[in-house]
Each structure stands twice: as C-alpha cells, then as structure tokens.
XYZ file of C-alpha atoms in Angstrom:
703
model
C 199.624 91.702 110.879
C 196.007 91.403 112.455
C 196.590 94.728 114.295
C 197.421 96.441 110.940
C 194.486 94.795 109.311
C 192.092 95.968 112.027
C 193.416 99.530 111.999
C 192.995 99.723 108.117
C 189.432 98.375 108.367
C 188.501 100.855 111.187
C 190.377 103.753 109.597
C 188.618 103.553 106.338
C 185.388 101.512 107.047
C 183.348 102.893 104.147
C 186.026 102.165 101.587
C 186.311 98.688 102.940
C 182.547 98.261 102.863
C 182.402 99.611 99.223
C 185.213 97.289 98.002
C 183.204 94.293 99.506
C 179.998 95.645 97.926
C 181.655 95.565 94.548
C 182.923 92.100 95.319
C 179.247 91.084 95.983
C 178.010 92.517 92.759
C 180.833 90.694 90.971
C 179.941 87.323 92.616
C 176.349 87.491 92.097
C 176.573 88.965 88.575
C 179.520 87.157 86.921
C 179.890 84.373 89.468
C 176.376 82.868 88.799
C 177.313 82.221 85.332
C 179.012 78.997 86.613
C 175.603 77.300 86.687
C 175.678 76.996 82.915
C 179.201 75.403 83.109
C 178.640 72.613 85.416
C 179.720 69.091 84.520
C 178.629 65.616 85.652
C 181.832 63.985 84.273
C 183.333 63.253 87.668
C 185.217 60.093 87.512
C 187.916 60.892 84.781
C 191.417 60.658 86.155
C 194.204 62.127 83.845
C 196.886 59.399 83.279
C 194.641 56.375 83.806
C 193.978 53.598 81.336
C 190.500 54.426 80.912
C 191.245 58.128 80.024
C 194.158 56.969 77.845
C 191.723 54.633 75.931
C 188.967 57.290 75.619
C 191.470 59.801 74.230
C 192.617 57.159 71.657
C 189.042 56.596 70.539
C 188.324 60.300 70.198
C 191.185 60.611 67.901
C 190.443 57.638 65.646
C 186.633 57.295 65.969
C 185.320 60.726 66.788
C 181.690 60.554 67.741
C 179.161 63.069 68.943
C 177.185 63.025 72.096
C 173.937 61.220 72.340
C 170.620 61.560 74.229
C 167.667 59.266 74.662
C 163.830 59.923 74.557
C 161.432 57.511 75.922
C 157.653 57.447 74.931
C 155.498 55.371 77.285
C 152.078 54.986 78.987
C 150.058 53.954 75.876
C 150.304 51.168 73.320
C 152.995 52.194 70.835
C 151.396 50.155 68.117
C 148.526 52.791 67.865
C 148.547 54.112 64.414
C 148.161 57.779 65.673
C 151.084 57.529 68.011
C 153.209 55.846 65.431
C 152.498 58.668 62.933
C 153.498 61.197 65.549
C 156.692 59.444 66.535
C 157.661 59.002 62.852
C 157.079 62.737 62.151
C 158.974 63.695 65.262
C 161.931 61.324 64.033
C 161.885 62.904 60.691
C 161.955 66.397 62.202
C 164.787 65.644 64.649
C 166.914 64.235 61.663
C 166.658 67.576 60.038
C 168.031 69.518 62.966
C 171.365 70.860 62.388
C 174.086 68.962 64.242
C 171.963 65.660 64.444
C 173.976 62.682 62.966
C 171.516 59.894 63.281
C 168.032 58.974 64.786
C 167.064 55.340 64.198
C 163.590 54.553 63.435
C 162.409 52.795 66.811
C 159.617 50.782 64.796
C 162.297 49.289 62.514
C 165.275 49.012 64.955
C 165.461 45.709 67.143
C 165.232 46.502 70.993
C 163.689 49.952 70.630
C 160.138 48.829 71.533
C 159.349 47.111 74.840
C 157.977 43.677 74.926
C 154.821 44.816 76.691
C 154.221 47.120 73.781
C 153.756 50.210 76.052
C 157.057 52.063 75.599
C 159.667 52.837 72.938
C 163.010 54.413 72.842
C 164.145 57.127 70.517
C 168.036 57.501 70.640
C 169.637 60.636 69.085
C 173.264 60.811 68.006
C 174.860 64.236 67.392
C 177.736 64.983 65.075
C 181.208 65.038 66.398
C 183.167 68.075 66.603
C 180.468 70.442 67.575
C 181.314 73.394 69.781
C 179.593 73.905 73.040
C 177.104 76.443 71.826
C 176.139 74.536 68.647
C 175.783 71.316 70.655
C 173.590 73.067 73.142
C 171.286 74.376 70.369
C 171.144 70.921 68.857
C 170.250 69.352 72.103
C 167.555 71.825 72.932
C 165.928 71.541 69.548
C 165.957 67.786 69.372
C 164.825 67.318 72.974
C 162.011 69.858 72.540
C 160.708 68.158 69.361
C 160.582 64.680 70.997
C 158.720 66.199 74.127
C 156.015 67.390 71.677
C 154.897 63.800 71.014
C 151.444 63.357 72.431
C 151.812 60.639 74.876
C 151.257 60.297 78.747
C 154.897 59.951 79.423
C 157.582 61.453 77.332
C 160.984 62.145 78.898
C 164.284 63.017 77.331
C 167.635 62.963 79.063
C 171.104 61.213 78.949
C 174.564 62.429 77.820
C 175.031 66.241 77.996
C 171.303 66.794 78.944
C 171.734 64.800 82.147
C 174.592 67.098 83.054
C 172.480 70.141 82.314
C 169.446 68.687 84.201
C 171.648 68.012 87.190
C 172.921 71.719 86.981
C 169.556 73.092 86.920
C 168.650 70.976 89.917
C 171.793 72.238 91.724
C 170.937 75.717 91.084
C 167.251 75.214 92.363
C 168.494 73.268 95.376
C 170.911 75.980 96.357
C 168.181 78.733 96.086
C 165.722 76.571 98.136
C 168.424 75.907 100.749
C 169.397 79.532 101.111
C 165.669 80.493 101.420
C 165.255 77.877 104.156
C 168.447 78.304 106.100
C 169.039 82.162 106.095
C 165.768 82.911 108.017
C 166.394 80.020 110.512
C 170.055 81.253 110.976
C 168.694 84.700 111.460
C 166.169 83.601 114.059
C 168.907 81.635 115.915
C 171.270 84.562 115.757
C 168.477 86.667 117.353
C 168.062 84.229 120.071
C 171.868 84.207 120.609
C 172.413 88.005 120.537
C 168.998 89.225 121.516
C 169.244 92.102 118.972
C 168.584 92.373 115.218
C 171.730 94.489 114.517
C 174.077 91.878 115.988
C 172.114 89.101 114.213
C 172.334 90.659 110.741
C 176.060 91.273 110.809
C 176.960 87.421 110.423
C 174.446 87.138 107.550
C 176.262 89.989 105.832
C 179.503 88.125 106.183
C 177.619 84.906 104.989
C 176.275 86.538 101.862
C 179.916 87.570 101.073
C 180.784 83.989 101.541
C 178.176 82.751 98.978
C 179.190 85.500 96.508
C 182.915 84.312 96.971
C 181.737 80.734 96.232
C 180.100 81.644 92.968
C 183.061 83.868 91.861
C 185.654 81.306 92.748
C 183.841 78.462 90.863
C 183.393 80.650 87.835
C 186.995 81.472 87.753
C 188.028 77.884 88.079
C 185.481 76.938 85.459
C 187.624 79.053 83.017
C 190.513 76.459 83.309
C 188.858 73.197 84.403
C 185.600 71.303 84.721
C 183.428 72.118 87.661
C 181.141 69.291 89.066
C 177.463 69.789 89.599
C 178.101 69.033 93.285
C 180.479 71.948 93.562
C 177.683 74.592 93.960
C 175.977 72.907 96.970
C 179.204 72.025 98.646
C 180.920 75.308 98.368
C 177.848 77.341 98.961
C 176.975 75.265 102.232
C 180.415 75.607 103.552
C 180.826 79.216 102.666
C 177.579 80.178 104.363
C 178.233 78.085 107.472
C 181.873 79.115 107.995
C 181.091 82.852 107.495
C 178.435 82.484 110.244
C 180.962 80.730 112.487
C 183.574 83.246 112.046
C 181.377 86.221 112.490
C 179.616 84.632 115.554
C 183.059 84.238 117.156
C 184.081 87.699 116.441
C 180.795 89.277 117.518
C 180.646 87.545 120.931
C 184.284 88.632 121.565
C 183.467 92.124 120.456
C 180.495 92.420 122.878
C 182.706 91.313 125.735
C 185.433 93.708 124.834
C 182.671 96.446 124.981
C 182.304 95.715 128.662
C 185.796 96.944 129.406
C 185.854 99.882 126.951
C 183.556 102.398 125.584
C 185.817 103.262 122.624
C 184.282 101.177 119.785
C 187.429 101.238 117.632
C 189.599 100.031 120.507
C 187.089 97.191 121.118
C 187.333 96.271 117.375
C 191.182 96.232 117.640
C 191.172 93.967 120.667
C 188.646 91.706 119.076
C 190.719 91.299 115.875
C 193.867 90.745 118.089
C 192.317 88.071 120.070
C 189.407 86.277 118.240
C 190.782 87.371 114.950
C 193.891 85.264 115.655
C 191.631 82.225 116.164
C 189.741 82.942 112.902
C 193.019 83.130 110.996
C 194.277 79.930 112.157
C 190.932 78.288 111.887
C 190.746 79.396 108.186
C 194.271 78.155 107.627
C 193.681 74.698 109.182
C 190.507 74.286 107.240
C 192.281 75.313 103.937
C 195.046 72.914 104.784
C 192.549 70.105 105.414
C 191.261 70.684 101.882
C 194.827 70.676 100.315
C 194.779 66.875 100.617
C 192.314 66.914 97.720
C 195.085 68.378 95.599
C 197.193 65.350 95.987
C 194.701 63.421 93.928
C 195.142 63.588 90.062
C 191.327 63.678 89.641
C 190.355 67.055 88.035
C 187.087 66.936 90.066
C 188.819 66.442 93.506
C 191.463 69.067 92.658
C 188.859 71.626 91.523
C 186.781 70.982 94.511
C 189.692 71.410 96.836
C 190.870 74.659 95.344
C 187.217 76.147 95.129
C 186.438 75.189 98.656
C 189.676 76.362 100.035
C 189.242 79.705 98.192
C 185.835 80.065 99.677
C 187.229 79.465 103.247
C 189.856 82.070 102.531
C 187.153 84.526 101.490
C 185.080 83.837 104.552
C 188.196 84.416 106.715
C 189.095 87.708 104.980
C 185.441 88.975 105.238
C 185.540 88.134 108.997
C 189.003 90.098 109.468
C 188.114 93.067 107.140
C 184.487 93.464 106.393
C 183.132 92.765 109.806
C 185.600 94.960 111.632
C 184.611 97.753 109.211
C 181.075 97.135 110.015
C 181.595 97.089 113.588
C 183.613 100.287 113.455
C 180.706 102.088 111.602
C 177.751 100.494 113.505
C 179.183 98.748 116.501
C 178.301 101.504 118.884
C 174.658 100.558 118.506
C 175.332 96.900 119.603
C 175.005 96.421 123.326
C 178.039 94.981 125.432
C 177.557 91.413 126.587
C 175.897 90.982 130.071
C 178.327 91.001 132.967
C 179.539 87.521 134.161
C 177.358 87.776 137.171
C 174.243 87.957 135.106
C 175.050 85.570 132.296
C 177.142 82.803 133.589
C 174.599 80.021 133.575
C 175.793 78.812 130.185
C 179.543 78.902 131.244
C 178.541 77.206 134.527
C 176.902 74.357 132.740
C 179.959 73.721 130.367
C 182.399 74.028 133.406
C 180.255 71.287 135.140
C 180.306 69.008 132.141
C 184.168 69.518 131.787
C 184.849 68.806 135.491
C 182.651 65.726 135.313
C 184.568 64.483 132.279
C 187.939 65.339 133.843
C 187.119 63.545 137.043
C 185.548 60.404 135.402
C 188.156 60.480 132.486
C 188.575 56.649 132.305
C 184.822 56.003 132.523
C 184.150 58.745 129.766
C 186.795 57.187 127.377
C 185.438 53.730 128.044
C 181.958 54.743 127.110
C 182.386 57.293 124.392
C 185.243 55.780 122.370
C 183.302 52.304 122.022
C 180.213 54.073 121.054
C 181.865 56.048 118.258
C 183.731 52.935 117.093
C 180.391 51.152 116.722
C 178.950 53.983 114.657
C 182.024 53.762 112.533
C 181.791 50.009 111.716
C 179.771 50.303 108.413
C 182.722 52.150 106.945
C 184.463 48.876 106.658
C 182.031 47.707 104.054
C 181.730 50.993 102.218
C 181.537 51.007 98.477
C 181.683 53.954 95.948
C 180.043 54.118 92.584
C 179.819 56.717 89.708
C 176.131 56.862 90.112
C 173.320 57.613 87.464
C 169.947 59.315 87.352
C 168.719 57.327 90.347
C 170.598 59.859 92.378
C 168.091 62.388 91.331
C 164.669 62.923 92.926
C 161.793 61.064 91.587
C 160.248 64.007 90.070
C 163.322 64.838 87.777
C 163.024 64.112 84.092
C 166.289 62.065 83.924
C 165.060 59.927 86.823
C 161.605 59.479 85.185
C 163.384 58.342 81.985
C 165.503 55.741 83.734
C 162.545 54.527 85.905
C 160.450 54.196 82.752
C 163.064 52.256 80.893
C 163.611 49.967 83.951
C 159.827 49.232 84.142
C 159.331 48.312 80.507
C 162.695 47.066 79.084
C 165.000 44.222 80.045
C 167.748 44.807 82.650
C 170.732 46.398 81.168
C 168.879 48.451 78.466
C 170.529 51.777 77.983
C 173.445 50.768 80.344
C 176.790 52.231 79.190
C 178.978 49.349 77.993
C 182.391 48.277 78.917
C 184.456 49.478 76.041
C 187.424 47.430 75.056
C 189.861 49.105 72.584
C 191.914 46.483 70.738
C 194.816 48.338 69.224
C 196.623 47.128 66.239
C 198.578 44.032 66.960
C 195.846 42.411 69.158
C 195.751 38.774 68.180
C 192.380 37.399 67.122
C 192.376 34.682 69.996
C 192.576 37.443 72.592
C 189.730 39.424 71.029
C 187.676 36.311 70.819
C 188.184 35.587 74.512
C 187.147 39.124 75.404
C 183.944 38.891 73.287
C 183.199 35.549 74.872
C 182.983 37.166 78.351
C 179.382 38.306 77.961
C 176.535 37.489 75.382
C 175.686 40.198 72.915
C 179.178 41.762 72.654
C 179.499 43.956 69.439
C 182.540 44.853 67.377
C 183.329 47.745 65.032
C 186.671 48.123 63.208
C 188.705 51.294 63.667
C 190.843 53.085 61.144
C 194.457 51.670 61.114
C 193.503 48.157 61.975
C 192.328 48.265 65.549
C 188.791 47.530 66.777
C 186.238 48.455 69.465
C 184.536 45.655 71.465
C 181.488 46.730 73.424
C 180.253 44.422 76.239
C 177.062 45.356 78.062
C 177.157 44.182 81.759
C 174.004 42.560 83.063
C 173.483 45.067 85.811
C 174.250 48.753 86.310
C 176.938 50.516 84.307
C 179.087 50.917 87.458
C 177.773 47.859 89.316
C 179.809 44.955 90.764
C 179.251 42.696 87.549
C 180.493 45.693 85.370
C 183.584 46.440 87.377
C 184.384 42.656 87.541
C 184.110 42.523 83.869
C 186.701 45.387 83.525
C 189.099 43.421 85.984
C 188.641 40.323 84.013
C 189.528 41.858 80.673
C 192.603 43.435 82.132
C 193.704 40.088 83.701
C 193.290 38.008 80.492
C 194.720 40.451 77.855
C 198.363 39.533 78.846
C 200.854 41.502 76.695
C 198.214 42.449 73.961
C 197.821 46.008 73.311
C 194.307 46.098 74.842
C 192.705 49.029 77.005
C 189.597 49.230 78.747
C 187.325 52.378 79.225
C 183.707 53.259 79.919
C 181.809 54.122 83.109
C 182.906 50.899 84.852
C 186.433 51.263 83.874
C 186.628 54.765 85.025
C 185.238 53.842 88.387
C 187.857 50.982 88.819
C 190.647 53.560 87.976
C 189.099 56.163 90.338
C 189.066 53.598 93.173
C 192.685 52.678 92.491
C 193.593 56.259 92.402
C 191.988 56.752 95.762
C 193.776 53.789 97.246
C 197.120 54.870 96.002
C 196.910 58.542 96.868
C 194.783 58.568 100.029
C 197.839 57.802 102.373
C 199.776 60.594 100.754
C 196.753 62.959 101.038
C 196.395 62.073 104.797
C 200.131 62.548 105.367
C 199.947 65.975 103.787
C 196.931 67.083 105.775
C 198.165 65.752 108.921
C 201.628 67.215 108.590
C 200.075 70.608 107.943
C 197.597 70.454 110.733
C 200.199 69.360 113.186
C 202.460 72.157 112.249
C 199.770 74.770 112.499
C 198.565 73.475 115.803
C 202.056 73.373 117.164
C 202.542 76.936 116.040
C 199.339 77.863 117.860
C 199.867 75.958 121.051
C 203.504 75.090 121.365
C 202.623 71.605 122.050
C 203.552 68.231 120.318
C 200.950 66.060 122.036
C 198.167 68.365 121.660
C 197.998 68.119 117.880
C 198.242 64.384 117.982
C 195.412 64.193 120.490
C 193.521 66.442 118.400
C 193.866 64.393 115.283
C 192.902 61.043 117.012
C 189.674 62.485 118.562
C 188.727 64.200 115.273
C 189.157 60.904 113.335
C 186.989 59.102 115.744
C 184.051 61.466 115.303
C 184.689 61.676 111.463
C 184.607 57.869 111.248
C 181.307 57.740 113.251
C 179.671 60.196 110.939
C 180.768 58.602 107.880
C 179.596 55.222 109.234
C 176.077 56.615 109.690
C 176.110 57.899 106.160
C 177.069 54.254 104.894
C 174.325 52.756 106.978
C 171.638 55.097 105.550
C 172.479 55.643 102.122
C 174.350 52.361 101.089
C 172.377 49.946 103.085
C 169.069 51.851 103.099
C 168.245 52.143 106.688
C 165.921 55.167 107.376
C 166.828 56.553 103.998
C 163.178 57.046 103.242
C 162.946 59.610 105.952
C 165.218 61.849 103.993
C 163.443 61.241 100.645
C 166.130 58.942 99.428
C 166.690 55.184 99.025
C 169.530 52.798 99.666
C 171.532 52.492 96.430
C 173.978 49.781 97.547
C 176.916 52.219 97.437
C 177.681 55.805 98.081
C 178.412 58.424 95.308
C 182.139 58.411 94.826
C 181.972 62.248 95.428
C 180.693 61.895 98.991
C 183.561 60.184 101.029
C 186.478 62.312 100.079
C 184.592 65.516 100.412
C 182.948 64.563 103.778
C 186.404 63.569 105.076
C 188.193 66.660 103.819
C 185.599 69.162 104.995
C 184.502 67.606 108.187
C 188.192 67.350 109.250
C 188.609 71.004 108.658
C 185.521 71.909 110.523
C 186.563 69.833 113.477
C 189.956 71.861 113.612
C 187.750 74.901 113.558
C 185.960 74.125 116.837
C 189.325 72.630 118.336
C 191.025 75.977 117.780
C 187.968 77.864 119.372
C 188.497 75.820 122.554
C 192.272 75.672 122.594
C 192.333 79.403 122.217
C 190.425 79.890 125.506
C 192.382 77.098 127.236
C 195.626 78.640 126.202
C 194.482 82.018 127.588
C 193.435 80.528 130.891
C 196.610 78.608 131.252
C 198.792 81.542 130.659
C 196.868 83.567 133.225
C 196.719 81.007 135.939
C 199.197 78.429 135.292
C 196.944 75.661 136.420
C 196.562 73.018 133.655
C 193.493 71.268 134.969
C 191.616 74.505 135.659
C 192.737 75.881 132.206
C 190.682 73.002 130.699
C 187.521 73.867 132.581
C 187.914 77.524 132.120
C 188.511 77.028 128.416
C 185.405 74.922 127.989
C 183.162 77.053 130.123
C 184.122 80.197 128.064
C 184.011 78.507 124.538
C 181.276 76.010 125.081
C 178.470 78.358 124.308
C 179.922 79.800 121.176
C 181.002 76.311 119.858
C 177.621 74.843 120.522
C 175.887 77.808 118.825
C 178.359 77.756 115.949
C 177.587 74.021 115.562
C 174.009 74.423 115.723
C 174.038 77.148 112.989
C 176.335 75.040 110.821
C 174.206 72.119 111.219
C 171.175 74.102 110.141
C 173.019 75.221 106.990
C 173.999 71.724 106.074
C 170.600 70.249 106.843
C 168.926 72.796 104.603
C 170.846 71.416 101.615
C 169.404 68.015 102.436
C 165.996 69.233 101.227
C 166.693 68.987 97.624
C 166.627 65.290 97.144
C 169.988 65.020 95.183
C 171.396 61.816 96.652
C 175.105 62.897 96.656
C 174.324 66.143 98.211
C 172.079 64.338 100.830
C 174.960 62.083 101.650
C 177.465 65.011 102.093
C 174.830 67.087 104.040
C 173.977 64.263 106.509
C 177.652 63.431 106.876
C 178.704 67.062 107.637
C 175.705 67.662 109.748
C 176.594 64.584 111.959
C 180.241 65.252 111.962
C 179.618 68.773 113.308
C 177.116 67.737 115.830
C 179.182 64.766 117.133
C 182.457 66.823 117.201
C 180.986 69.952 119.067
C 179.174 67.857 121.571
C 180.487 64.249 122.332
C 184.004 65.044 121.326
C 184.662 68.659 122.370
C 182.579 68.465 125.660
C 183.455 64.995 126.769
C 186.582 63.503 124.985
C 188.604 66.699 125.032
C 188.494 67.346 128.890
C 188.908 63.466 129.409
C 191.999 63.216 127.383
C 193.343 66.489 128.575
C 192.920 65.299 132.249
C 194.603 61.942 131.271
C 197.534 63.879 129.690
C 197.747 66.333 132.588
C 200.474 68.909 132.454
C 202.225 66.776 129.704
C 199.378 68.031 127.242
C 201.274 71.180 126.586
C 204.641 69.540 126.473
C 207.294 69.883 123.705
C 211.088 68.980 123.610
C 213.366 71.770 124.420
C 214.521 72.366 120.851
C 210.921 72.452 119.526
C 210.021 74.925 122.524
C 212.849 77.249 121.337
C 211.558 77.136 117.804
C 208.035 77.984 119.018
C 209.337 80.797 121.325
C 210.843 82.272 118.122
C 208.415 81.500 115.362
C 205.133 80.433 117.030
C 201.979 82.400 118.051
C 202.504 84.417 121.146
C 199.992 86.494 123.222
C 199.852 90.213 122.139
C 200.222 92.535 125.168
C 197.133 94.153 126.342
C 196.510 96.938 128.686
C 193.590 95.262 130.470
C 194.107 94.686 134.195
C 194.120 91.080 135.085
C 190.788 91.123 136.888
C 189.172 92.724 133.689
C 190.231 90.070 131.224
C 187.111 89.095 129.160
C 185.412 86.043 130.376
C 183.665 84.814 127.117
C 184.841 83.651 123.740
C-alpha cells in the first residue's frame, strides 16, 4: 500500500500538490468559520439527571438567555450617572428580543453596599434563533457599554462563550506567529538548508487547515468547544512537523545511496512511511478512548483530533513525497556517517550506560517519576468560570468587579431543583431549608423549581455537596437536580464509570498495533507501563502548578484550587498518543538493527543511536509548539499546554533515553518474545520488512 501511495505521489506530483492546495484554500476559507460556532457548554452529558432536568425545564418553563452588565468605579448615587443608567435600561428594554431588564435602583441586591457598583441583568426572550439572539445580545451589550463610567463590563451567558471564542481565535493566531518562526529556525539548524526546513512547515500548514476544516464539519452535527481550536491546532502543527522531520531525515539518508530522487522517495516511504503510518494509527487509537464517554464535548474532541492526526499522516505520506519528487533534487544528502556520527555516538553512550546500569537507572528514575506524579492523587476538576480567562478580558473584569463590590455568591449560578408533580410538601420544605435565601416558582402542571444559591463558587465544594445532599434526601420523590454544580457532579460520575472502559479500549488497540509492528507480546506491555509513568509525572506537575498554585504566576496564571474538567482527559489521551509516536520511532530502528545483526542488546544501542537525534529534535519542536500556546493566558489551554510540553520532554528524554534501554536490557532476548501461536499470526498478518536492493554495508544509518 505504501509503495503504491509513493508511486502515485511521485508519478503525478503536480496533481497531488494541486489537490492539497485546494484543500488548504477550503480549510482556511470555509474551515475558519468554526470560530463563530464555538461553545463553552462543556459539562453537559446526555442521559444524566442534570441533562434530563434541564430538558424538562426547557419544555415547561422556556426562558431565554441572560447576560449581565456591571457599572463601577464611581458613586452610583450620582444623579448624572443614575440618569444615564436609567436611559440605558429603557433603551435596552426596547431592543427586539429582550424580555426583561429590571431597574437596578429599584431592585434589591443590584447596588453594592459600598455604593460604587451596580448590576444590570438582561434577560432575552425564549425561542430566539441563533442569528436573532446574536443581534439582540450585540445591541443590548453595546448600549450598556455606552454608559459613561470608569468601569463598564458586559458578559455572561452566550456573551461569555463568544468572548472565549474570540480569545481562542486570537490565541491561535498569536501562537502560530510565535511558533512557526521558532520552528523554522530550529529546522534550519537541524537541516542546515532553507528548502529542507520549509517542507515540514508546508505539511504543518496543511495540518492546521485540516484542523479548521475538521472542526467546521463536526460543528454541523455537534457542539464544538472553545478549547477545540487550540488543542487541535497545536497537535496538528506539532505532529505534522514530527512526521515531516522523520521522512526528511530518512530521505536525505537514502540520497546517500542513490542519485535517483524518485527512488529515494520510494525507499523513504517504504521505511519511514511505515513508521508514520503506524504512529498516526496509534495516536488516533489513543484518542478513540474519548469516544467511550457519552459527553458530547469529549466525543467531538476525540473525533476532531483523530481526524487532524489522520490528515497530518496523509499529508506526510502523499504531499511530502510529491514535494520531494518535484524539489528533492535540490536537497543535499545527509553527511556520511564518518562526518556526522557525533549525535549517534552520544545516544549510543547513553543507551549503553542505561543498559549496563539497568537496576540503578530504574531505582532512580522510577521513584523520581512517582514523586512527580503524587499530586495526581489529590486532583480535583471543576467546570470553571471567567477566572480562567486572562485579567484583561472583559468577562474576567466583570467577575472581578462583582467579587470586589458584592457579597460572595452574587451572580453565582444556583443549584436548580426540579420538584415534579407528586413531590410532597415536606420534601420540598426540607430542600428549601438546606440553604438560606432559597426561592421557589411554580411550573405549569403542578411542579415547582427551587433555586438554592451556594455560598461559594457555582461549581465549588459547597455547591457540589449541596447537589449530593439534595439527591440523598429526596428519597422516592420525583425530584431532579440540575445547574452548573449538578452537571459537574454528573460529569465526574461519568468519568469514573467510563474511564476504565476507555482505558481498556485504548490499551487493547495499542497492544494490538504494537504487536503487529514488533511481533512481541512483552514490548507493548513494557511500552504502556513506561508511558503511564511519564504521563502521570507530567499530570502531577500540572496539578501542583494550576491546582495548588505553585509557580503559576510565572505562567501568568493563578492557582484555582482545581483543574478545568477539560484538561485531564485531553492531556492523558493526547500525551499517550504522542508517547506512542516516539516509541515507534525508536522501535522501528531497533527492529531494523535486530533483523540485520540478530544481537538483541546491540539492537537497543543501535536503535537509540540512530533514532535519538530525530526523537530529540521532534520532541523539541513539538514542545515549542505546545509552549507557544501557553502565551495566551486562557487557563485550560495553559494546563493542557504545560501538561503536553512536560509529557513530550519527559518521554523523549528520561523515558526513551534511560528507561527504554534499561527495561530492554532487563528483559533481554525475551523483549521480542511471543507465544508460538501468536508468532504464527504475526508472520501471516503482521508488519514485515520490505525487501530492498541495498547491499548490507550500505543500509542507511540514520532515521
């Protein structure tokens, strides 16, 4: 299959490039329309109690969205300001689609006790379509912002989602402006030539276009999170550079043994292309674990990111060979082993050291990784609010202003208790007594809604405890709980129930792919264990920084007491896939060396010496991409960016350079073992080396 793919790309390179050019135009033209469709409604899980109660309310008590304006920085009792506010309120009430705007001067709780701030809540009519709602929101928000006061901010509801989407778009743009020049500079250092350095960026741009287009297509059938843009773009950019780097290094080495550019491309695709194919498949399989969860957010992220991985893989296997067939003759071959072996010699020394001192290496490295992983035991997740945004964002400024002038809990989303018909009065009274200030309103048909405002954050410990308490005390009464805290409780429960199945799905897929690639039973198990160690260490540091607040200020963030519920599952899924990426880079070379020499121990050293440079360069380039996305200040993306950066660096250095040779030396010849029946299965269906006409002494020596 790979040979046929390579021959097609080299036979008609201009056609292949034209098709990819059209794909780029489609991605950056149509695909960027996804920025207007992003949603911040992450924690909804179909089939849960909170989702069922919300649907019940929508049917019986349809209400429109709401936004909040805050006016602060000056005494609100000032006659001139009061007149301005009253005129603004009157004008907003006249906006088509606005249902209600209470007078803040006549409504209790709308004016701060210090007299220097007031709140203007705006409720929209129910049943508005998306376009009408957007027009209403824009008109209402713009009119409130016209109030002449030092601090005027409008956010909340749909506006918060749109403001997050705008921030996401800006962060992506800034990250690309930062990362692409740095990646180009590093590629220039790696290859020493502009042509070679530019080709991975062409593939990377294709990956970004694919990310936008995949997300846009998925937005036609499901909600797309505001986090999706950064995550898919950073992964699409990083993996595209990784795959192109692997292919280009191999192509330059093949050019040492043949002057025929097309033949060098065919050999490159047959060898490195196989690694790219299996790498793409393993990363995609790692992300299929997200499909096990019923959460629309996790499923859509899993599908979108997997689609981007496949696009990167296809670009590396089709677009890059076409480019090499057309322009590869101008790319100089790699230096001969005699002149350029220093890097290989260094990695060979490290591998031999780890193999000789295998027990000592394991005794030091494993405890260090376990210590780094310790904070994971206390990890907590929350839905999050505007505090996750940078301090200069309007939504964050509104929340900070409210927190500075109003009592704790002001504006916090309540725990919503739906008492359906048949709920006895005693049960309803006990629920209302759980917290002071509970309000009740009747529903058509005899039911009621009880709203209880928690003392802390909407998704804080007090709020989630309140949800659990209501569910414990309702007995057999037809009572359901919804709201932000209830959605978080249900999301956590969903994660706890489905995570083992997701892990089982991913591990089974990875073990099967690695068995097909290596023919070994023990190698896949060893790979999974060492990968989980590095992953746990990276996630532990993320908890230590963003949950506990240590050194968070260095990243322009703060400790929020918990991680965003989006971060842990995405870090785990993506980092696990990336670890498999580097594992395959190394195993491919070990396998080649073992098949040539038959020496298991020397195959480990040779494999690392020939793959160490490309793995290190790939990890550095990927870390640059992930780190660039940490410049935006959006806390969930900072968490994901730091987690992936650390996971990549730890895995490519500590794990692949020390743990891999140490564990391979410990296993010895048994590392490649498989029972006879499975060996026969692999001989028939597994990956086998393609025959090559290269003499033994001219086998390429680099990855």
